[in-house]
GROMACS .gro file of N, CA and C in nm:
model
  540
    1UNK      N    1  25.831  -5.249   4.526
    1UNK     CA    2  25.862  -5.245   4.667
    1UNK      C    3  25.969  -5.138   4.691
    2UNK      N    4  25.961  -5.080   4.808
    2UNK     CA    5  26.058  -4.977   4.842
    2UNK      C    6  26.087  -4.980   4.991
    3UNK      N    7  26.202  -4.923   5.029
    3UNK     CA    8  26.240  -4.913   5.170
    3UNK      C    9  26.266  -4.770   5.212
    4UNK      N   10  26.256  -4.677   5.117
    4UNK     CA   11  26.272  -4.535   5.147
    4UNK      C   12  26.160  -4.458   5.078
    5UNK      N   13  26.116  -4.352   5.146
    5UNK     CA   14  26.013  -4.266   5.088
    5UNK      C   15  26.057  -4.122   5.108
    6UNK      N   16  26.053  -4.044   5.000
    6UNK     CA   17  26.092  -3.903   5.004
    6UNK      C   18  25.968  -3.819   4.973
    7UNK      N   19  25.939  -3.723   5.061
    7UNK     CA   20  25.826  -3.632   5.041
    7UNK      C   21  25.880  -3.490   5.040
    8UNK      N   22  25.852  -3.419   4.930
    8UNK     CA   23  25.896  -3.281   4.916
    8UNK      C   24  25.773  -3.192   4.920
    9UNK      N   25  25.770  -3.098   5.014
    9UNK     CA   26  25.659  -3.003   5.030
    9UNK      C   27  25.718  -2.863   5.037
   10UNK      N   28  25.713  -2.792   4.925
   10UNK     CA   29  25.775  -2.659   4.922
   10UNK      C   30  25.924  -2.672   4.943
   11UNK      N   31  25.978  -2.604   5.044
   11UNK     CA   32  26.121  -2.614   5.073
   11UNK      C   33  26.150  -2.713   5.186
   12UNK      N   34  26.055  -2.797   5.218
   12UNK     CA   35  26.071  -2.900   5.323
   12UNK      C   36  26.088  -3.036   5.258
   13UNK      N   37  26.179  -3.116   5.313
   13UNK     CA   38  26.202  -3.251   5.263
   13UNK      C   39  26.191  -3.348   5.380
   14UNK      N   40  26.113  -3.455   5.359
   14UNK     CA   41  26.099  -3.561   5.460
   14UNK      C   42  26.151  -3.690   5.398
   15UNK      N   43  26.236  -3.760   5.470
   15UNK     CA   44  26.287  -3.888   5.424
   15UNK      C   45  26.250  -3.994   5.527
   16UNK      N   46  26.181  -4.097   5.482
   16UNK     CA   47  26.142  -4.208   5.568
   16UNK      C   48  26.216  -4.332   5.522
   17UNK      N   49  26.279  -4.403   5.617
   17UNK     CA   50  26.347  -4.528   5.588
   17UNK      C   51  26.277  -4.639   5.666
   18UNK      N   52  26.246  -4.747   5.596
   18UNK     CA   53  26.175  -4.858   5.657
   18UNK      C   54  26.268  -4.978   5.671
   19UNK      N   55  26.252  -5.051   5.781
   19UNK     CA   56  26.335  -5.170   5.803
   19UNK      C   57  26.298  -5.280   5.705
   20UNK      N   58  26.170  -5.300   5.686
   20UNK     CA   59  26.123  -5.403   5.594
   20UNK      C   60  26.070  -5.336   5.467
   21UNK      N   61  26.082  -5.403   5.353
   21UNK     CA   62  26.031  -5.346   5.228
   21UNK      C   63  25.879  -5.323   5.236
   22UNK      N   64  25.836  -5.214   5.173
   22UNK     CA   65  25.694  -5.180   5.169
   22UNK      C   66  25.644  -5.209   5.028
   23UNK      N   67  25.535  -5.283   5.019
   23UNK     CA   68  25.478  -5.316   4.888
   23UNK      C   69  25.399  -5.196   4.837
   24UNK      N   70  25.409  -5.173   4.708
   24UNK     CA   71  25.329  -5.066   4.648
   24UNK      C   72  25.258  -5.119   4.525
   25UNK      N   73  25.145  -5.061   4.496
   25UNK     CA   74  25.070  -5.099   4.377
   25UNK      C   75  24.994  -5.229   4.389
   26UNK      N   76  24.984  -5.283   4.509
   26UNK     CA   77  24.914  -5.409   4.529
   26UNK      C   78  24.768  -5.380   4.561
   27UNK      N   79  24.680  -5.438   4.482
   27UNK     CA   80  24.537  -5.420   4.509
   27UNK      C   81  24.489  -5.534   4.597
   28UNK      N   82  24.418  -5.496   4.700
   28UNK     CA   83  24.364  -5.597   4.791
   28UNK      C   84  24.227  -5.640   4.741
   29UNK      N   85  24.198  -5.768   4.759
   29UNK     CA   86  24.066  -5.817   4.724
   29UNK      C   87  23.966  -5.764   4.824
   30UNK      N   88  23.851  -5.727   4.774
   30UNK     CA   89  23.746  -5.680   4.864
   30UNK      C   90  23.690  -5.801   4.939
   31UNK      N   91  23.680  -5.784   5.069
   31UNK     CA   92  23.626  -5.891   5.151
   31UNK      C   93  23.475  -5.893   5.133
   32UNK      N   94  23.424  -6.011   5.121
   32UNK     CA   95  23.280  -6.026   5.106
   32UNK      C   96  23.216  -6.020   5.244
   33UNK      N   97  23.126  -5.927   5.260
   33UNK     CA   98  23.057  -5.912   5.387
   33UNK      C   99  22.929  -5.993   5.383
   34UNK      N  100  22.921  -6.088   5.474
   34UNK     CA  101  22.805  -6.176   5.478
   34UNK      C  102  22.685  -6.103   5.538
   35UNK      N  103  22.706  -6.040   5.650
   35UNK     CA  104  22.596  -5.974   5.719
   35UNK      C  105  22.633  -5.828   5.742
   36UNK      N  106  22.554  -5.738   5.687
   36UNK     CA  107  22.578  -5.595   5.705
   36UNK      C  108  22.520  -5.552   5.839
   37UNK      N  109  22.598  -5.474   5.913
   37UNK     CA  110  22.551  -5.422   6.040
   37UNK      C  111  22.528  -5.272   6.027
   38UNK      N  112  22.435  -5.222   6.104
   38UNK     CA  113  22.410  -5.079   6.104
   38UNK      C  114  22.520  -5.009   6.183
   39UNK      N  115  22.531  -4.882   6.163
   39UNK     CA  116  22.631  -4.804   6.236
   39UNK      C  117  22.606  -4.814   6.386
   40UNK      N  118  22.481  -4.812   6.426
   40UNK     CA  119  22.447  -4.821   6.568
   40UNK      C  120  22.492  -4.954   6.627
   41UNK      N  121  22.477  -5.062   6.552
   41UNK     CA  122  22.521  -5.194   6.600
   41UNK      C  123  22.672  -5.198   6.618
   42UNK      N  124  22.744  -5.141   6.525
   42UNK     CA  125  22.890  -5.138   6.534
   42UNK      C  126  22.933  -5.056   6.655
   43UNK      N  127  22.873  -4.940   6.672
   43UNK     CA  128  22.906  -4.854   6.786
   43UNK      C  129  22.878  -4.926   6.917
   44UNK      N  130  22.766  -4.994   6.926
   44UNK     CA  131  22.729  -5.066   7.048
   44UNK      C  132  22.830  -5.177   7.078
   45UNK      N  133  22.871  -5.249   6.974
   45UNK     CA  134  22.969  -5.356   6.994
   45UNK      C  135  23.103  -5.299   7.040
   46UNK      N  136  23.145  -5.188   6.983
   46UNK     CA  137  23.272  -5.126   7.021
   46UNK      C  138  23.266  -5.078   7.165
   47UNK      N  139  23.155  -5.022   7.206
   47UNK     CA  140  23.141  -4.971   7.343
   47UNK      C  141  23.154  -5.083   7.446
   48UNK      N  142  23.116  -5.204   7.410
   48UNK     CA  143  23.117  -5.316   7.504
   48UNK      C  144  23.259  -5.363   7.536
   49UNK      N  145  23.350  -5.339   7.450
   49UNK     CA  146  23.484  -5.392   7.468
   49UNK      C  147  23.581  -5.285   7.519
   50UNK      N  148  23.644  -5.312   7.633
   50UNK     CA  149  23.744  -5.218   7.687
   50UNK      C  150  23.865  -5.210   7.596
   51UNK      N  151  23.903  -5.323   7.538
   51UNK     CA  152  24.017  -5.323   7.447
   51UNK      C  153  23.988  -5.236   7.326
   52UNK      N  154  23.866  -5.238   7.279
   52UNK     CA  155  23.829  -5.156   7.164
   52UNK      C  156  23.843  -5.008   7.195
   53UNK      N  157  23.813  -4.970   7.318
   53UNK     CA  158  23.828  -4.829   7.355
   53UNK      C  159  23.973  -4.785   7.341
   54UNK      N  160  24.064  -4.871   7.387
   54UNK     CA  161  24.206  -4.839   7.373
   54UNK      C  162  24.245  -4.835   7.226
   55UNK      N  163  24.200  -4.935   7.149
   55UNK     CA  164  24.232  -4.940   7.006
   55UNK      C  165  24.176  -4.818   6.933
   56UNK      N  166  24.056  -4.777   6.968
   56UNK     CA  167  23.996  -4.660   6.904
   56UNK      C  168  24.075  -4.534   6.936
   57UNK      N  169  24.126  -4.525   7.058
   57UNK     CA  170  24.206  -4.409   7.097
   57UNK      C  171  24.337  -4.407   7.018
   58UNK      N  172  24.397  -4.524   6.999
   58UNK     CA  173  24.520  -4.534   6.920
   58UNK      C  174  24.492  -4.496   6.775
   59UNK      N  175  24.382  -4.546   6.720
   59UNK     CA  176  24.345  -4.515   6.582
   59UNK      C  177  24.315  -4.366   6.566
   60UNK      N  178  24.249  -4.307   6.663
   60UNK     CA  179  24.215  -4.165   6.660
   60UNK      C  180  24.343  -4.081   6.659
   61UNK      N  181  24.436  -4.115   6.745
   61UNK     CA  182  24.564  -4.044   6.752
   61UNK      C  183  24.641  -4.058   6.622
   62UNK      N  184  24.643  -4.179   6.568
   62UNK     CA  185  24.713  -4.205   6.443
   62UNK      C  186  24.649  -4.125   6.328
   63UNK      N  187  24.518  -4.121   6.326
   63UNK     CA  188  24.446  -4.044   6.224
   63UNK      C  189  24.478  -3.895   6.236
   64UNK      N  190  24.483  -3.845   6.359
   64UNK     CA  191  24.516  -3.704   6.381
   64UNK      C  192  24.657  -3.672   6.332
   65UNK      N  193  24.753  -3.762   6.358
   65UNK     CA  194  24.891  -3.741   6.311
   65UNK      C  195  24.896  -3.735   6.159
   66UNK      N  196  24.824  -3.827   6.092
   66UNK     CA  197  24.821  -3.827   5.945
   66UNK      C  198  24.757  -3.699   5.892
   67UNK      N  199  24.648  -3.655   5.955
   67UNK     CA  200  24.579  -3.533   5.913
   67UNK      C  201  24.669  -3.412   5.931
   68UNK      N  202  24.734  -3.403   6.045
   68UNK     CA  203  24.824  -3.291   6.072
   68UNK      C  204  24.939  -3.289   5.970
   69UNK      N  205  24.995  -3.406   5.940
   69UNK     CA  206  25.105  -3.414   5.842
   69UNK      C  207  25.056  -3.371   5.704
   70UNK      N  208  24.935  -3.413   5.668
   70UNK     CA  209  24.880  -3.375   5.537
   70UNK      C  210  24.858  -3.225   5.528
   71UNK      N  211  24.802  -3.165   5.633
   71UNK     CA  212  24.780  -3.020   5.635
   71UNK      C  213  24.914  -2.947   5.627
   72UNK      N  214  25.012  -2.994   5.704
   72UNK     CA  215  25.145  -2.933   5.701
   72UNK      C  216  25.203  -2.935   5.561
   73UNK      N  217  25.195  -3.050   5.494
   73UNK     CA  218  25.250  -3.063   5.359
   73UNK      C  219  25.176  -2.976   5.259
   74UNK      N  220  25.044  -2.971   5.269
   74UNK     CA  221  24.965  -2.887   5.178
   74UNK      C  222  25.004  -2.740   5.191
   75UNK      N  223  25.016  -2.694   5.313
   75UNK     CA  224  25.051  -2.553   5.336
   75UNK      C  225  25.193  -2.524   5.287
   76UNK      N  226  25.287  -2.612   5.320
   76UNK     CA  227  25.425  -2.590   5.277
   76UNK      C  228  25.441  -2.598   5.126
   77UNK      N  229  25.352  -2.670   5.058
   77UNK     CA  230  25.356  -2.681   4.912
   77UNK      C  231  25.288  -2.562   4.844
   78UNK      N  232  25.217  -2.482   4.919
   78UNK     CA  233  25.144  -2.367   4.864
   78UNK      C  234  25.186  -2.242   4.940
   79UNK      N  235  25.304  -2.193   4.907
   79UNK     CA  236  25.363  -2.082   4.981
   79UNK      C  237  25.285  -1.952   4.967
   80UNK      N  238  25.193  -1.944   4.870
   80UNK     CA  239  25.114  -1.822   4.854
   80UNK      C  240  24.997  -1.814   4.952
   81UNK      N  241  24.975  -1.916   5.032
   81UNK     CA  242  24.872  -1.911   5.137
   81UNK      C  243  24.930  -1.835   5.256
   82UNK      N  244  24.912  -1.705   5.257
   82UNK     CA  245  24.979  -1.621   5.357
   82UNK      C  246  24.883  -1.540   5.444
   83UNK      N  247  24.753  -1.556   5.425
   83UNK     CA  248  24.657  -1.482   5.507
   83UNK      C  249  24.572  -1.581   5.584
   84UNK      N  250  24.568  -1.566   5.715
   84UNK     CA  251  24.496  -1.657   5.804
   84UNK      C  252  24.367  -1.591   5.849
   85UNK      N  253  24.256  -1.659   5.829
   85UNK     CA  254  24.124  -1.604   5.862
   85UNK      C  255  24.055  -1.698   5.961
   86UNK      N  256  23.988  -1.641   6.059
   86UNK     CA  257  23.900  -1.717   6.147
   86UNK      C  258  23.759  -1.665   6.126
   87UNK      N  259  23.667  -1.757   6.100
   87UNK     CA  260  23.527  -1.723   6.075
   87UNK      C  261  23.440  -1.789   6.181
   88UNK      N  262  23.359  -1.711   6.250
   88UNK     CA  263  23.269  -1.767   6.352
   88UNK      C  264  23.125  -1.741   6.312
   89UNK      N  265  23.035  -1.816   6.373
   89UNK     CA  266  22.892  -1.800   6.352
   89UNK      C  267  22.832  -1.728   6.472
   90UNK      N  268  22.747  -1.629   6.447
   90UNK     CA  269  22.678  -1.565   6.559
   90UNK      C  270  22.568  -1.658   6.611
   91UNK      N  271  22.508  -1.736   6.520
   91UNK     CA  272  22.411  -1.838   6.561
   91UNK      C  273  22.488  -1.960   6.610
   92UNK      N  274  22.428  -2.037   6.697
   92UNK     CA  275  22.494  -2.153   6.754
   92UNK      C  276  22.477  -2.274   6.661
   93UNK      N  277  22.550  -2.276   6.551
   93UNK     CA  278  22.538  -2.383   6.452
   93UNK      C  279  22.626  -2.500   6.496
   94UNK      N  280  22.560  -2.611   6.529
   94UNK     CA  281  22.631  -2.729   6.579
   94UNK      C  282  22.632  -2.844   6.478
   95UNK      N  283  22.561  -2.828   6.366
   95UNK     CA  284  22.554  -2.931   6.263
   95UNK      C  285  22.661  -2.901   6.157
   96UNK      N  286  22.757  -2.992   6.142
   96UNK     CA  287  22.867  -2.969   6.048
   96UNK      C  288  22.818  -2.958   5.905
   97UNK      N  289  22.718  -3.036   5.867
   97UNK     CA  290  22.666  -3.027   5.729
   97UNK      C  291  22.610  -2.888   5.701
   98UNK      N  292  22.536  -2.836   5.795
   98UNK     CA  293  22.480  -2.702   5.779
   98UNK      C  294  22.592  -2.597   5.774
   99UNK      N  295  22.690  -2.611   5.863
   99UNK     CA  296  22.802  -2.517   5.865
   99UNK      C  297  22.879  -2.522   5.734
  100UNK      N  298  22.903  -2.642   5.682
  100UNK     CA  299  22.976  -2.656   5.556
  100UNK      C  300  22.900  -2.597   5.438
  101UNK      N  301  22.768  -2.612   5.439
  101UNK     CA  302  22.686  -2.555   5.333
  101UNK      C  303  22.700  -2.402   5.332
  102UNK      N  304  22.694  -2.341   5.448
  102UNK     CA  305  22.711  -2.196   5.461
  102UNK      C  306  22.852  -2.155   5.419
  103UNK      N  307  22.951  -2.234   5.462
  103UNK     CA  308  23.090  -2.203   5.428
  103UNK      C  309  23.113  -2.210   5.277
  104UNK      N  310  23.056  -2.310   5.210
  104UNK     CA  311  23.072  -2.323   5.064
  104UNK      C  312  23.013  -2.202   4.992
  105UNK      N  313  22.900  -2.152   5.039
  105UNK     CA  314  22.841  -2.032   4.979
  105UNK      C  315  22.932  -1.912   4.999
  106UNK      N  316  22.994  -1.903   5.115
  106UNK     CA  317  23.091  -1.796   5.142
  106UNK      C  318  23.207  -1.803   5.044
  107UNK      N  319  23.260  -1.923   5.021
  107UNK     CA  320  23.372  -1.940   4.929
  107UNK      C  321  23.332  -1.897   4.788
  108UNK      N  322  23.211  -1.931   4.745
  108UNK     CA  323  23.164  -1.888   4.613
  108UNK      C  324  23.159  -1.736   4.603
  109UNK      N  325  23.110  -1.671   4.708
  109UNK     CA  326  23.105  -1.524   4.708
  109UNK      C  327  23.246  -1.465   4.708
  110UNK      N  328  23.337  -1.526   4.783
  110UNK     CA  329  23.475  -1.478   4.788
  110UNK      C  330  23.544  -1.497   4.653
  111UNK      N  331  23.516  -1.609   4.585
  111UNK     CA  332  23.575  -1.635   4.453
  111UNK      C  333  23.526  -1.534   4.349
  112UNK      N  334  23.407  -1.479   4.371
  112UNK     CA  335  23.354  -1.380   4.278
  112UNK      C  336  23.445  -1.258   4.272
  113UNK      N  337  23.498  -1.217   4.387
  113UNK     CA  338  23.587  -1.100   4.390
  113UNK      C  339  23.735  -1.136   4.382
  114UNK      N  340  23.769  -1.263   4.402
  114UNK     CA  341  23.909  -1.309   4.395
  114UNK      C  342  23.911  -1.436   4.309
  115UNK      N  343  23.923  -1.416   4.180
  115UNK     CA  344  23.907  -1.524   4.081
  115UNK      C  345  24.004  -1.641   4.102
  116UNK      N  346  24.126  -1.613   4.141
  116UNK     CA  347  24.228  -1.718   4.155
  116UNK      C  348  24.243  -1.764   4.299
  117UNK      N  349  24.134  -1.765   4.372
  117UNK     CA  350  24.137  -1.801   4.514
  117UNK      C  351  24.186  -1.944   4.534
  118UNK      N  352  24.281  -1.958   4.626
  118UNK     CA  353  24.322  -2.088   4.678
  118UNK      C  354  24.304  -2.080   4.828
  119UNK      N  355  24.259  -2.189   4.886
  119UNK     CA  356  24.238  -2.187   5.031
  119UNK      C  357  24.250  -2.326   5.090
  120UNK      N  358  24.278  -2.329   5.218
  120UNK     CA  359  24.274  -2.451   5.297
  120UNK      C  360  24.192  -2.416   5.421
  121UNK      N  361  24.088  -2.494   5.446
  121UNK     CA  362  23.998  -2.463   5.557
  121UNK      C  363  23.979  -2.585   5.646
  122UNK      N  364  23.971  -2.558   5.775
  122UNK     CA  365  23.947  -2.664   5.873
  122UNK      C  366  23.839  -2.617   5.970
  123UNK      N  367  23.729  -2.692   5.982
  123UNK     CA  368  23.628  -2.656   6.082
  123UNK      C  369  23.673  -2.702   6.220
  124UNK      N  370  23.632  -2.628   6.322
  124UNK     CA  371  23.669  -2.663   6.459
  124UNK      C  372  23.552  -2.630   6.552
  125UNK      N  373  23.535  -2.711   6.655
  125UNK     CA  374  23.432  -2.683   6.756
  125UNK      C  375  23.477  -2.572   6.848
  126UNK      N  376  23.385  -2.481   6.881
  126UNK     CA  377  23.410  -2.385   6.987
  126UNK      C  378  23.367  -2.449   7.119
  127UNK      N  379  23.400  -2.386   7.230
  127UNK     CA  380  23.362  -2.441   7.361
  127UNK      C  381  23.211  -2.449   7.377
  128UNK      N  382  23.137  -2.358   7.315
  128UNK     CA  383  22.991  -2.358   7.327
  128UNK      C  384  22.925  -2.464   7.239
  129UNK      N  385  23.006  -2.538   7.162
  129UNK     CA  386  22.952  -2.646   7.079
  129UNK      C  387  22.930  -2.608   6.935
  130UNK      N  388  22.942  -2.480   6.902
  130UNK     CA  389  22.924  -2.435   6.765
  130UNK      C  390  23.055  -2.448   6.688
  131UNK      N  391  23.042  -2.447   6.557
  131UNK     CA  392  23.160  -2.455   6.471
  131UNK      C  393  23.216  -2.317   6.442
  132UNK      N  394  23.344  -2.313   6.412
  132UNK     CA  395  23.406  -2.198   6.347
  132UNK      C  396  23.510  -2.254   6.250
  133UNK      N  397  23.558  -2.169   6.160
  133UNK     CA  398  23.651  -2.214   6.057
  133UNK      C  399  23.783  -2.139   6.068
  134UNK      N  400  23.890  -2.215   6.047
  134UNK     CA  401  24.023  -2.157   6.028
  134UNK      C  402  24.053  -2.173   5.879
  135UNK      N  403  24.089  -2.063   5.814
  135UNK     CA  404  24.109  -2.065   5.669
  135UNK      C  405  24.240  -1.994   5.635
  136UNK      N  406  24.319  -2.056   5.553
  136UNK     CA  407  24.438  -1.993   5.496
  136UNK      C  408  24.407  -1.963   5.351
  137UNK      N  409  24.431  -1.840   5.306
  137UNK     CA  410  24.401  -1.802   5.168
  137UNK      C  411  24.523  -1.738   5.102
  138UNK      N  412  24.518  -1.730   4.969
  138UNK     CA  413  24.627  -1.670   4.891
  138UNK      C  414  24.595  -1.525   4.854
  139UNK      N  415  24.517  -1.456   4.934
  139UNK     CA  416  24.481  -1.317   4.907
  139UNK      C  417  24.575  -1.227   4.987
  140UNK      N  418  24.643  -1.138   4.917
  140UNK     CA  419  24.740  -1.050   4.982
  140UNK      C  420  24.676  -0.959   5.086
  141UNK      N  421  24.574  -0.885   5.044
  141UNK     CA  422  24.512  -0.789   5.135
  141UNK      C  423  24.362  -0.812   5.140
  142UNK      N  424  24.308  -0.815   5.258
  142UNK     CA  425  24.164  -0.827   5.279
  142UNK      C  426  24.121  -0.723   5.380
  143UNK      N  427  24.022  -0.645   5.344
  143UNK     CA  428  23.965  -0.550   5.437
  143UNK      C  429  23.869  -0.624   5.530
  144UNK      N  430  23.884  -0.604   5.659
  144UNK     CA  431  23.804  -0.677   5.758
  144UNK      C  432  23.654  -0.657   5.737
  145UNK      N  433  23.611  -0.533   5.715
  145UNK     CA  434  23.468  -0.506   5.699
  145UNK      C  435  23.414  -0.565   5.569
  146UNK      N  436  23.495  -0.562   5.462
  146UNK     CA  437  23.453  -0.623   5.336
  146UNK      C  438  23.438  -0.774   5.351
  147UNK      N  439  23.534  -0.836   5.419
  147UNK     CA  440  23.526  -0.981   5.440
  147UNK      C  441  23.406  -1.016   5.528
  148UNK      N  442  23.378  -0.935   5.629
  148UNK     CA  443  23.261  -0.958   5.714
  148UNK      C  444  23.132  -0.949   5.633
  149UNK      N  445  23.127  -0.858   5.536
  149UNK     CA  446  23.010  -0.847   5.448
  149UNK      C  447  22.995  -0.972   5.361
  150UNK      N  448  23.107  -1.027   5.316
  150UNK     CA  449  23.102  -1.149   5.234
  150UNK      C  450  23.064  -1.268   5.321
  151UNK      N  451  23.115  -1.276   5.443
  151UNK     CA  452  23.087  -1.388   5.534
  151UNK      C  453  22.941  -1.385   5.579
  152UNK      N  454  22.891  -1.275   5.626
  152UNK     CA  455  22.750  -1.255   5.663
  152UNK      C  456  22.703  -1.339   5.781
  153UNK      N  457  22.791  -1.404   5.854
  153UNK     CA  458  22.746  -1.499   5.956
  153UNK      C  459  22.789  -1.466   6.098
  154UNK      N  460  22.883  -1.376   6.115
  154UNK     CA  461  22.933  -1.348   6.248
  154UNK      C  462  23.068  -1.281   6.243
  155UNK      N  463  23.151  -1.313   6.341
  155UNK     CA  464  23.281  -1.249   6.360
  155UNK      C  465  23.383  -1.298   6.257
  156UNK      N  466  23.469  -1.206   6.213
  156UNK     CA  467  23.576  -1.236   6.119
  156UNK      C  468  23.706  -1.181   6.176
  157UNK      N  469  23.812  -1.262   6.173
  157UNK     CA  470  23.943  -1.214   6.216
  157UNK      C  471  24.045  -1.247   6.106
  158UNK      N  472  24.123  -1.148   6.066
  158UNK     CA  473  24.222  -1.166   5.959
  158UNK      C  474  24.361  -1.139   6.015
  159UNK      N  475  24.454  -1.231   5.988
  159UNK     CA  476  24.594  -1.213   6.028
  159UNK      C  477  24.683  -1.243   5.909
  160UNK      N  478  24.775  -1.155   5.883
  160UNK     CA  479  24.876  -1.178   5.781
  160UNK      C  480  24.985  -1.264   5.845
  161UNK      N  481  25.023  -1.371   5.779
  161UNK     CA  482  25.125  -1.460   5.833
  161UNK      C  483  25.260  -1.415   5.778
  162UNK      N  484  25.349  -1.376   5.868
  162UNK     CA  485  25.479  -1.323   5.826
  162UNK      C  486  25.593  -1.394   5.898
  163UNK      N  487  25.697  -1.417   5.825
  163UNK     CA  488  25.826  -1.460   5.882
  163UNK      C  489  25.813  -1.580   5.977
  164UNK      N  490  25.737  -1.678   5.939
  164UNK     CA  491  25.727  -1.799   6.021
  164UNK      C  492  25.796  -1.911   5.946
  165UNK      N  493  25.897  -1.969   6.008
  165UNK     CA  494  25.967  -2.081   5.950
  165UNK      C  495  25.878  -2.204   5.962
  166UNK      N  496  25.859  -2.278   5.855
  166UNK     CA  497  25.772  -2.395   5.850
  166UNK      C  498  25.628  -2.357   5.887
  167UNK      N  499  25.569  -2.272   5.805
  167UNK     CA  500  25.432  -2.225   5.827
  167UNK      C  501  25.333  -2.341   5.839
  168UNK      N  502  25.353  -2.445   5.759
  168UNK     CA  503  25.262  -2.559   5.763
  168UNK      C  504  25.254  -2.622   5.901
  169UNK      N  505  25.369  -2.643   5.964
  169UNK     CA  506  25.372  -2.701   6.099
  169UNK      C  507  25.307  -2.607   6.200
  170UNK      N  508  25.338  -2.479   6.190
  170UNK     CA  509  25.282  -2.379   6.282
  170UNK      C  510  25.129  -2.379   6.274
  171UNK      N  511  25.077  -2.371   6.153
  171UNK     CA  512  24.931  -2.363   6.136
  171UNK      C  513  24.864  -2.495   6.173
  172UNK      N  514  24.923  -2.608   6.134
  172UNK     CA  515  24.860  -2.737   6.166
  172UNK      C  516  24.856  -2.760   6.317
  173UNK      N  517  24.958  -2.716   6.390
  173UNK     CA  518  24.955  -2.727   6.536
  173UNK      C  519  24.847  -2.639   6.595
  174UNK      N  520  24.834  -2.518   6.541
  174UNK     CA  521  24.732  -2.424   6.589
  174UNK      C  522  24.592  -2.480   6.562
  175UNK      N  523  24.572  -2.530   6.441
  175UNK     CA  524  24.440  -2.580   6.402
  175UNK      C  525  24.404  -2.705   6.481
  176UNK      N  526  24.499  -2.794   6.502
  176UNK     CA  527  24.472  -2.924   6.565
  176UNK      C  528  24.494  -2.922   6.716
  177UNK      N  529  24.510  -2.806   6.777
  177UNK     CA  530  24.546  -2.797   6.919
  177UNK      C  531  24.444  -2.863   7.010
  178UNK      N  532  24.317  -2.859   6.976
  178UNK     CA  533  24.214  -2.910   7.066
  178UNK      C  534  24.198  -3.061   7.058
  179UNK      N  535  24.258  -3.124   6.956
  179UNK     CA  536  24.239  -3.267   6.937
  179UNK      C  537  24.340  -3.350   7.014
  180UNK      N  538  24.449  -3.288   7.055
  180UNK     CA  539  24.556  -3.364   7.121
  180UNK      C  540  24.525  -3.387   7.266
   0.00000   0.00000   0.00000
């Protein structure tokens, strides 16, 4: 049990103090589910309840905060991620699985020319409903036309990230701007 939690991410330190002790290392018993419901049944039940709508909104916001904090910590722990890339699709790809499959192939091609590639990527919806990717990489210099040849899917924008205090927070706010 503990009442304080310390998180170190690069040169950032977070200290959390809890009023009540927090248990750690406790395994919960799996609840036995008597009747399995389909995803559609669960969604239908949730839609019927106004209270559930509020609870889902609270859970969504809480999930977004955790995701943003995780992205912030990952970036701050990897100070060599200094190049910000935006990748768009010229085709209107609205299926995340399809977009991720294409993105993974791009990463494999990029790793071919940059063996020690490290990256953090977040997909985001465009206003037209298609996906695009925000990617932070540890590559010092990237030629725009060379990267466009590797991407092969549409527009590429490269920005070198310089002199930003708490880069993780800056990038996570930029990436998560549409969810708030």
